[in-house]
Amino acid sequence: MTREQFERDYAKIVPAFAYRERNGVGIYTIPAFSAYPDIDHGFSARTGGVSTGCFSSLNLSFTRPEQRDNVVENYRIFCDAADIPLDSMVMDHYEHGTTVLLVDRLDCGKGYTKPELPFCDGLVTDDPEVTLITGHADCMAFYFYDPKRQAIGLCHAGWRGALDRIGTEVIRMMRVGCKSEPGDIICGVGPSICPKCFEVGDDVADEFEAAFPQCDLRGVNEKGKATIDLWRVAAAQFLECGVRPENIHPMGVCTYEDTRLYSHRRDKGRTGGMAAYLRILKKS
Ligand SMILES: [Zn+2]
């Protein structure tokens, strides 16, 4: 893909999100995903939970130094507000890698009431008994839905995973595991650090430029430091796989700037985590 082709496709991608609260729990959604009655999805805000201090209040991360009981209770509150069956959750076990696992109802509870899955940053299923859950605090969530095959995918895409094309790996797993065709897949991107706020060292910026030559992703901020546009990196890997530009739906919400969200970078690591979720509601 040339730079001209990429820019032509990227111009067709329009960021959009919706936000609602129930019992104080905030949920971000992608309008294009909400239009499909066969799935439910969302991304948690930090409001409405029981955690205090820097974890205040809906911390959904088990990997941060907080009492496990609080996080367990926050999941109960969150699932109630988002209408997720508590025993349907299957959680990622991220390592900033590109491992994607195909999961089903036998995995329900893993990472919550049962031991974690092996290391994996991405999950794919076509089982309506399963709710896919991934954890975030600046890192992108990629959502995937194939309406034809009734298959879904969700992944944690930090800068390392995005650079290594975790999105491509999820689409590959949907092809292999669920017979999905990229031309049928709808993609979304959750709240994450925006192009303006994601400052990187020159070495990292160089890596991105080498990996995605089709895409004008490097900027410079007011301090003269390099920035990287991870939202373009997301779109670039979806388009490379054959996803149609009109099927790519970033929320366009920045975790660093939106105070309803945890930001690992803004809060200098002393913060909680949010959860992305995606599930099939019924088989048509
Ligand atoms: Zn920002």
mmCIF file of C-alpha atoms and ligand atoms in Angstrom:
data_model
loop_
_atom_site.group_PDB
_atom_site.id
_atom_site.type_symbol
_atom_site.label_atom_id
_atom_site.label_comp_id
_atom_site.label_asym_id
_atom_site.label_seq_id
_atom_site.Cartn_x
_atom_site.Cartn_y
_atom_site.Cartn_z
ATOM 1 C CA MET A 1 0.000 0.000 0.000
ATOM 2 C CA THR A 2 1.362 3.415 -0.954
ATOM 3 C CA ARG A 3 1.134 6.498 1.244
ATOM 4 C CA GLU A 4 -1.439 7.957 -1.162
ATOM 5 C CA GLN A 5 -3.616 4.824 -0.900
ATOM 6 C CA PHE A 6 -3.350 4.821 2.870
ATOM 7 C CA GLU A 7 -4.298 8.503 3.156
ATOM 8 C CA ARG A 8 -7.245 8.000 0.795
ATOM 9 C CA ASP A 9 -8.534 5.118 2.949
ATOM 10 C CA TYR A 10 -7.723 6.818 6.246
ATOM 11 C CA ALA A 11 -9.779 9.871 5.247
ATOM 12 C CA LYS A 12 -12.854 7.594 5.189
ATOM 13 C CA ILE A 13 -12.389 6.621 8.850
ATOM 14 C CA VAL A 14 -14.454 8.779 11.202
ATOM 15 C CA PRO A 15 -13.889 8.526 14.988
ATOM 16 C CA ALA A 16 -17.056 8.290 17.089
ATOM 17 C CA PHE A 17 -18.051 7.176 20.567
ATOM 18 C CA ALA A 18 -20.991 7.224 22.960
ATOM 19 C CA TYR A 19 -20.914 7.386 26.763
ATOM 20 C CA ARG A 20 -23.503 6.306 29.284
ATOM 21 C CA GLU A 21 -23.663 5.770 33.039
ATOM 22 C CA ARG A 22 -25.613 3.246 35.054
ATOM 23 C CA ASN A 23 -25.348 3.115 38.862
ATOM 24 C CA GLY A 24 -22.415 5.492 38.504
ATOM 25 C CA VAL A 25 -20.501 3.094 36.227
ATOM 26 C CA GLY A 26 -19.446 4.787 32.988
ATOM 27 C CA ILE A 27 -19.324 2.801 29.743
ATOM 28 C CA TYR A 28 -17.850 3.988 26.433
ATOM 29 C CA THR A 29 -19.212 2.386 23.266
ATOM 30 C CA ILE A 30 -18.681 2.499 19.511
ATOM 31 C CA PRO A 31 -21.912 3.550 17.723
ATOM 32 C CA ALA A 32 -21.169 1.357 14.689
ATOM 33 C CA PHE A 33 -20.878 -1.709 16.971
ATOM 34 C CA SER A 34 -24.004 -0.770 18.923
ATOM 35 C CA ALA A 35 -25.934 -0.906 15.628
ATOM 36 C CA TYR A 36 -25.557 -4.723 15.595
ATOM 37 C CA PRO A 37 -28.202 -6.375 17.813
ATOM 38 C CA ASP A 38 -26.266 -9.675 17.954
ATOM 39 C CA ILE A 39 -23.343 -8.351 20.005
ATOM 40 C CA ASP A 40 -22.708 -6.262 23.076
ATOM 41 C CA HIS A 41 -19.507 -4.354 23.759
ATOM 42 C CA GLY A 42 -18.043 -1.498 25.741
ATOM 43 C CA PHE A 43 -15.146 -0.037 27.668
ATOM 44 C CA SER A 44 -15.264 0.873 31.356
ATOM 45 C CA ALA A 45 -14.607 4.332 32.799
ATOM 46 C CA ARG A 46 -13.023 4.642 36.263
ATOM 47 C CA THR A 47 -16.273 5.675 37.951
ATOM 48 C CA GLY A 48 -18.680 3.802 40.223
ATOM 49 C CA GLY A 49 -16.396 1.309 41.983
ATOM 50 C CA VAL A 50 -15.157 0.663 45.539
ATOM 51 C CA SER A 51 -11.411 1.324 45.144
ATOM 52 C CA THR A 52 -9.824 4.366 46.775
ATOM 53 C CA GLY A 53 -6.756 6.573 46.385
ATOM 54 C CA CYS A 54 -4.952 6.308 43.063
ATOM 55 C CA PHE A 55 -7.137 3.293 42.188
ATOM 56 C CA SER A 56 -10.348 5.268 42.635
ATOM 57 C CA SER A 57 -12.707 3.871 41.913
ATOM 58 C CA LEU A 58 -13.591 1.125 39.383
ATOM 59 C CA ASN A 59 -10.178 -0.519 39.143
ATOM 60 C CA LEU A 60 -10.555 -3.657 36.990
ATOM 61 C CA SER A 61 -6.892 -4.650 36.947
ATOM 62 C CA PHE A 62 -5.662 -7.613 38.999
ATOM 63 C CA THR A 63 -2.039 -6.847 38.119
ATOM 64 C CA ARG A 64 -1.781 -3.592 40.088
ATOM 65 C CA PRO A 65 -0.876 -3.437 43.795
ATOM 66 C CA GLU A 66 -4.379 -3.308 45.168
ATOM 67 C CA GLN A 67 -6.505 -5.584 47.348
ATOM 68 C CA ARG A 68 -7.842 -8.378 45.176
ATOM 69 C CA ASP A 69 -11.202 -8.234 46.986
ATOM 70 C CA ASN A 70 -11.745 -4.679 45.738
ATOM 71 C CA VAL A 71 -11.142 -5.672 42.124
ATOM 72 C CA VAL A 72 -13.419 -8.716 42.470
ATOM 73 C CA GLU A 73 -16.148 -6.452 43.857
ATOM 74 C CA ASN A 74 -15.542 -3.885 41.083
ATOM 75 C CA TYR A 75 -16.100 -6.614 38.472
ATOM 76 C CA ARG A 76 -19.370 -7.535 40.167
ATOM 77 C CA ILE A 77 -20.485 -3.879 40.023
ATOM 78 C CA PHE A 78 -19.268 -3.481 36.449
ATOM 79 C CA CYS A 79 -20.953 -6.670 35.172
ATOM 80 C CA ASP A 80 -24.194 -5.651 36.821
ATOM 81 C CA ALA A 81 -24.088 -2.195 35.188
ATOM 82 C CA ALA A 82 -23.093 -3.577 31.777
ATOM 83 C CA ASP A 83 -25.458 -6.609 31.817
ATOM 84 C CA ILE A 84 -22.593 -9.084 31.545
ATOM 85 C CA PRO A 85 -23.167 -12.528 33.101
ATOM 86 C CA LEU A 86 -20.471 -12.643 35.795
ATOM 87 C CA ASP A 87 -19.584 -16.274 35.087
ATOM 88 C CA SER A 88 -19.172 -15.700 31.321
ATOM 89 C CA MET A 89 -15.947 -13.704 31.486
ATOM 90 C CA VAL A 90 -12.713 -14.930 29.879
ATOM 91 C CA MET A 91 -9.801 -12.570 30.541
ATOM 92 C CA ASP A 92 -6.639 -11.913 28.617
ATOM 93 C CA HIS A 93 -3.297 -12.476 30.356
ATOM 94 C CA TYR A 94 -1.215 -9.907 28.601
ATOM 95 C CA GLU A 95 2.512 -9.727 28.147
ATOM 96 C CA HIS A 96 2.650 -7.116 25.327
ATOM 97 C CA GLY A 97 3.066 -9.998 22.903
ATOM 98 C CA THR A 98 1.072 -11.149 19.879
ATOM 99 C CA THR A 99 -0.358 -14.458 21.104
ATOM 100 C CA VAL A 100 -4.063 -14.823 20.304
ATOM 101 C CA LEU A 101 -6.099 -17.697 21.755
ATOM 102 C CA LEU A 102 -9.333 -19.216 20.483
ATOM 103 C CA VAL A 103 -11.550 -19.664 23.549
ATOM 104 C CA ASP A 104 -14.956 -21.156 24.322
ATOM 105 C CA ARG A 105 -17.320 -21.780 27.236
ATOM 106 C CA LEU A 106 -14.853 -24.175 28.902
ATOM 107 C CA ASP A 107 -12.633 -21.128 29.508
ATOM 108 C CA CYS A 108 -15.308 -19.084 31.279
ATOM 109 C CA GLY A 109 -14.013 -17.697 34.589
ATOM 110 C CA LYS A 110 -10.337 -17.862 33.589
ATOM 111 C CA GLY A 111 -8.512 -14.849 35.018
ATOM 112 C CA TYR A 112 -11.381 -14.157 37.426
ATOM 113 C CA THR A 113 -12.600 -17.111 39.497
ATOM 114 C CA LYS A 114 -10.293 -19.633 37.782
ATOM 115 C CA PRO A 115 -6.537 -19.568 37.060
ATOM 116 C CA GLU A 116 -5.455 -17.343 34.202
ATOM 117 C CA LEU A 117 -5.084 -18.409 30.589
ATOM 118 C CA PRO A 118 -1.505 -18.856 29.341
ATOM 119 C CA PHE A 119 0.045 -15.531 28.273
ATOM 120 C CA CYS A 120 -2.066 -13.989 25.541
ATOM 121 C CA ASP A 121 -2.878 -10.451 24.437
ATOM 122 C CA GLY A 122 -5.761 -11.417 22.165
ATOM 123 C CA LEU A 123 -8.902 -13.584 22.371
ATOM 124 C CA VAL A 124 -11.226 -14.929 19.667
ATOM 125 C CA THR A 125 -14.492 -16.836 19.995
ATOM 126 C CA ASP A 126 -17.723 -17.720 18.239
ATOM 127 C CA ASP A 127 -19.279 -19.019 21.460
ATOM 128 C CA PRO A 128 -22.237 -16.924 22.694
ATOM 129 C CA GLU A 129 -21.646 -18.152 26.273
ATOM 130 C CA VAL A 130 -18.365 -16.223 26.426
ATOM 131 C CA THR A 131 -17.658 -12.563 27.259
ATOM 132 C CA LEU A 132 -14.179 -11.547 26.144
ATOM 133 C CA ILE A 133 -12.397 -9.180 28.569
ATOM 134 C CA THR A 134 -9.107 -7.328 28.092
ATOM 135 C CA GLY A 135 -7.352 -4.872 30.433
ATOM 136 C CA HIS A 136 -6.143 -1.348 29.545
ATOM 137 C CA ALA A 137 -4.662 1.895 30.941
ATOM 138 C CA ASP A 138 -3.464 3.812 27.803
ATOM 139 C CA CYS A 139 -3.050 0.758 25.598
ATOM 140 C CA MET A 140 -5.495 0.333 22.732
ATOM 141 C CA ALA A 141 -8.320 -2.220 22.731
ATOM 142 C CA PHE A 142 -9.034 -3.624 19.275
ATOM 143 C CA TYR A 143 -12.578 -4.923 18.763
ATOM 144 C CA PHE A 144 -13.440 -7.285 15.894
ATOM 145 C CA TYR A 145 -16.829 -8.549 14.762
ATOM 146 C CA ASP A 146 -17.710 -10.705 11.787
ATOM 147 C CA PRO A 147 -21.512 -10.503 11.352
ATOM 148 C CA LYS A 148 -21.487 -13.271 8.729
ATOM 149 C CA ARG A 149 -19.770 -15.913 10.866
ATOM 150 C CA GLN A 150 -20.958 -14.526 14.210
ATOM 151 C CA ALA A 151 -17.379 -14.442 15.432
ATOM 152 C CA ILE A 152 -15.659 -11.886 17.650
ATOM 153 C CA GLY A 153 -12.132 -10.928 18.676
ATOM 154 C CA LEU A 154 -10.731 -8.564 21.282
ATOM 155 C CA CYS A 155 -7.146 -7.687 22.101
ATOM 156 C CA HIS A 156 -4.848 -5.593 24.232
ATOM 157 C CA ALA A 157 -2.635 -3.544 21.909
ATOM 158 C CA GLY A 158 0.046 -1.590 23.725
ATOM 159 C CA TRP A 159 2.622 0.153 21.596
ATOM 160 C CA ARG A 160 4.741 -2.991 21.414
ATOM 161 C CA GLY A 161 1.796 -5.180 20.441
ATOM 162 C CA ALA A 162 0.593 -2.614 17.897
ATOM 163 C CA LEU A 163 4.081 -2.403 16.398
ATOM 164 C CA ASP A 164 4.225 -6.214 16.191
ATOM 165 C CA ARG A 165 0.750 -6.304 14.530
ATOM 166 C CA ILE A 166 -1.396 -8.002 17.164
ATOM 167 C CA GLY A 167 -4.394 -6.821 15.093
ATOM 168 C CA THR A 168 -3.184 -8.895 12.160
ATOM 169 C CA GLU A 169 -2.854 -11.907 14.477
ATOM 170 C CA VAL A 170 -6.441 -11.572 15.730
ATOM 171 C CA ILE A 171 -7.738 -11.445 12.154
ATOM 172 C CA ARG A 172 -5.585 -14.479 11.318
ATOM 173 C CA MET A 173 -7.117 -16.393 14.244
ATOM 174 C CA MET A 174 -10.630 -15.387 13.163
ATOM 175 C CA ARG A 175 -9.863 -16.763 9.667
ATOM 176 C CA VAL A 176 -8.405 -20.014 10.973
ATOM 177 C CA GLY A 177 -10.738 -20.577 13.914
ATOM 178 C CA CYS A 178 -14.024 -19.135 12.639
ATOM 179 C CA LYS A 179 -13.640 -19.025 8.822
ATOM 180 C CA SER A 180 -13.978 -15.233 8.811
ATOM 181 C CA GLU A 181 -13.096 -13.171 5.746
ATOM 182 C CA PRO A 182 -11.374 -9.816 6.427
ATOM 183 C CA GLY A 183 -13.783 -8.073 4.045
ATOM 184 C CA ASP A 184 -16.628 -8.976 6.418
ATOM 185 C CA ILE A 185 -14.900 -7.888 9.644
ATOM 186 C CA ILE A 186 -15.843 -4.706 11.514
ATOM 187 C CA CYS A 187 -12.982 -3.250 13.615
ATOM 188 C CA GLY A 188 -13.043 -0.840 16.536
ATOM 189 C CA VAL A 189 -10.447 0.896 18.693
ATOM 190 C CA GLY A 190 -11.115 1.796 22.340
ATOM 191 C CA PRO A 191 -9.982 4.808 24.379
ATOM 192 C CA SER A 192 -6.187 5.039 24.334
ATOM 193 C CA ILE A 193 -3.352 7.539 24.363
ATOM 194 C CA CYS A 194 -3.779 9.917 21.424
ATOM 195 C CA PRO A 195 -1.295 10.935 18.708
ATOM 196 C CA LYS A 196 -0.578 14.244 20.440
ATOM 197 C CA CYS A 197 0.055 12.741 23.914
ATOM 198 C CA PHE A 198 2.061 9.649 22.958
ATOM 199 C CA GLU A 199 5.631 10.883 23.232
ATOM 200 C CA VAL A 200 8.357 8.341 22.429
ATOM 201 C CA GLY A 201 12.122 8.162 22.086
ATOM 202 C CA ASP A 202 13.610 8.477 18.612
ATOM 203 C CA ASP A 203 14.534 4.782 18.637
ATOM 204 C CA VAL A 204 10.889 3.761 19.088
ATOM 205 C CA ALA A 205 9.712 6.278 16.485
ATOM 206 C CA ASP A 206 12.258 4.836 14.048
ATOM 207 C CA GLU A 207 10.933 1.318 14.658
ATOM 208 C CA PHE A 208 7.389 2.409 13.851
ATOM 209 C CA GLU A 209 8.444 4.212 10.673
ATOM 210 C CA ALA A 210 10.307 1.124 9.496
ATOM 211 C CA ALA A 211 7.367 -1.191 10.276
ATOM 212 C CA PHE A 212 4.654 0.983 8.691
ATOM 213 C CA PRO A 213 6.251 2.855 5.774
ATOM 214 C CA GLN A 214 2.823 3.405 4.177
ATOM 215 C CA CYS A 215 1.676 5.594 6.997
ATOM 216 C CA ASP A 216 2.611 9.121 8.127
ATOM 217 C CA LEU A 217 2.651 8.327 11.852
ATOM 218 C CA ARG A 218 5.484 10.408 13.325
ATOM 219 C CA GLY A 219 4.946 13.857 14.797
ATOM 220 C CA VAL A 220 6.771 16.239 17.074
ATOM 221 C CA ASN A 221 5.372 17.866 20.217
ATOM 222 C CA GLU A 222 5.947 21.311 21.735
ATOM 223 C CA LYS A 223 8.952 19.934 23.675
ATOM 224 C CA GLY A 224 10.549 18.898 20.405
ATOM 225 C CA LYS A 225 10.092 15.178 21.221
ATOM 226 C CA ALA A 226 8.849 12.570 18.757
ATOM 227 C CA THR A 227 5.226 11.410 18.936
ATOM 228 C CA ILE A 228 3.591 8.387 17.332
ATOM 229 C CA ASP A 229 0.030 8.103 16.045
ATOM 230 C CA LEU A 230 -1.056 4.679 17.305
ATOM 231 C CA TRP A 231 -4.549 5.157 15.839
ATOM 232 C CA ARG A 232 -2.981 5.243 12.361
ATOM 233 C CA VAL A 233 -0.894 2.188 13.257
ATOM 234 C CA ALA A 234 -4.153 0.399 14.139
ATOM 235 C CA ALA A 235 -5.855 1.376 10.898
ATOM 236 C CA ALA A 236 -2.765 0.464 8.862
ATOM 237 C CA GLN A 237 -2.749 -3.142 10.081
ATOM 238 C CA PHE A 238 -6.490 -3.577 9.604
ATOM 239 C CA LEU A 239 -6.312 -2.199 6.039
ATOM 240 C CA GLU A 240 -3.293 -4.406 5.210
ATOM 241 C CA CYS A 241 -5.393 -7.458 6.142
ATOM 242 C CA GLY A 242 -8.158 -6.449 3.756
ATOM 243 C CA VAL A 243 -10.575 -4.789 6.187
ATOM 244 C CA ARG A 244 -12.589 -2.114 4.406
ATOM 245 C CA PRO A 245 -11.980 1.491 5.558
ATOM 246 C CA GLU A 246 -15.695 2.056 6.125
ATOM 247 C CA ASN A 247 -15.584 -0.870 8.604
ATOM 248 C CA ILE A 248 -12.919 0.728 10.846
ATOM 249 C CA HIS A 249 -14.297 2.595 13.864
ATOM 250 C CA PRO A 250 -11.930 4.247 16.353
ATOM 251 C CA MET A 251 -13.519 5.922 19.372
ATOM 252 C CA GLY A 252 -11.050 8.806 19.213
ATOM 253 C CA VAL A 253 -11.003 9.153 23.028
ATOM 254 C CA CYS A 254 -7.665 9.919 24.741
ATOM 255 C CA THR A 255 -7.012 8.220 28.106
ATOM 256 C CA TYR A 256 -4.328 10.793 28.966
ATOM 257 C CA GLU A 257 -6.733 13.727 28.567
ATOM 258 C CA ASP A 258 -10.068 12.270 29.720
ATOM 259 C CA THR A 259 -10.158 12.350 33.542
ATOM 260 C CA ARG A 260 -12.888 9.669 33.595
ATOM 261 C CA LEU A 261 -10.187 7.212 32.497
ATOM 262 C CA TYR A 262 -7.037 5.766 34.051
ATOM 263 C CA SER A 263 -3.824 6.677 32.261
ATOM 264 C CA HIS A 264 -0.672 4.773 33.149
ATOM 265 C CA ARG A 265 1.461 7.547 31.685
ATOM 266 C CA ARG A 266 -0.406 10.575 33.058
ATOM 267 C CA ASP A 267 -0.660 9.001 36.534
ATOM 268 C CA LYS A 268 2.987 7.856 36.400
ATOM 269 C CA GLY A 269 2.092 4.202 36.971
ATOM 270 C CA ARG A 270 0.100 4.855 40.166
ATOM 271 C CA THR A 271 -3.289 4.108 38.701
ATOM 272 C CA GLY A 272 -5.866 1.414 38.052
ATOM 273 C CA GLY A 273 -6.994 -0.347 34.919
ATOM 274 C CA MET A 274 -10.063 -0.382 32.693
ATOM 275 C CA ALA A 275 -11.718 -3.302 30.939
ATOM 276 C CA ALA A 276 -12.885 -3.735 27.362
ATOM 277 C CA TYR A 277 -15.606 -6.323 26.752
ATOM 278 C CA LEU A 278 -17.231 -7.948 23.761
ATOM 279 C CA ARG A 279 -19.734 -10.785 23.549
ATOM 280 C CA ILE A 280 -22.195 -12.432 21.169
ATOM 281 C CA LEU A 281 -25.760 -12.099 22.378
ATOM 282 C CA LYS A 282 -27.327 -14.823 20.287
ATOM 283 C CA LYS A 283 -26.711 -17.015 17.275
ATOM 284 C CA SER A 284 -28.709 -16.029 14.210
HETATM 285 ZN ZN ZN B 1 -4.238 12.964 24.170
#
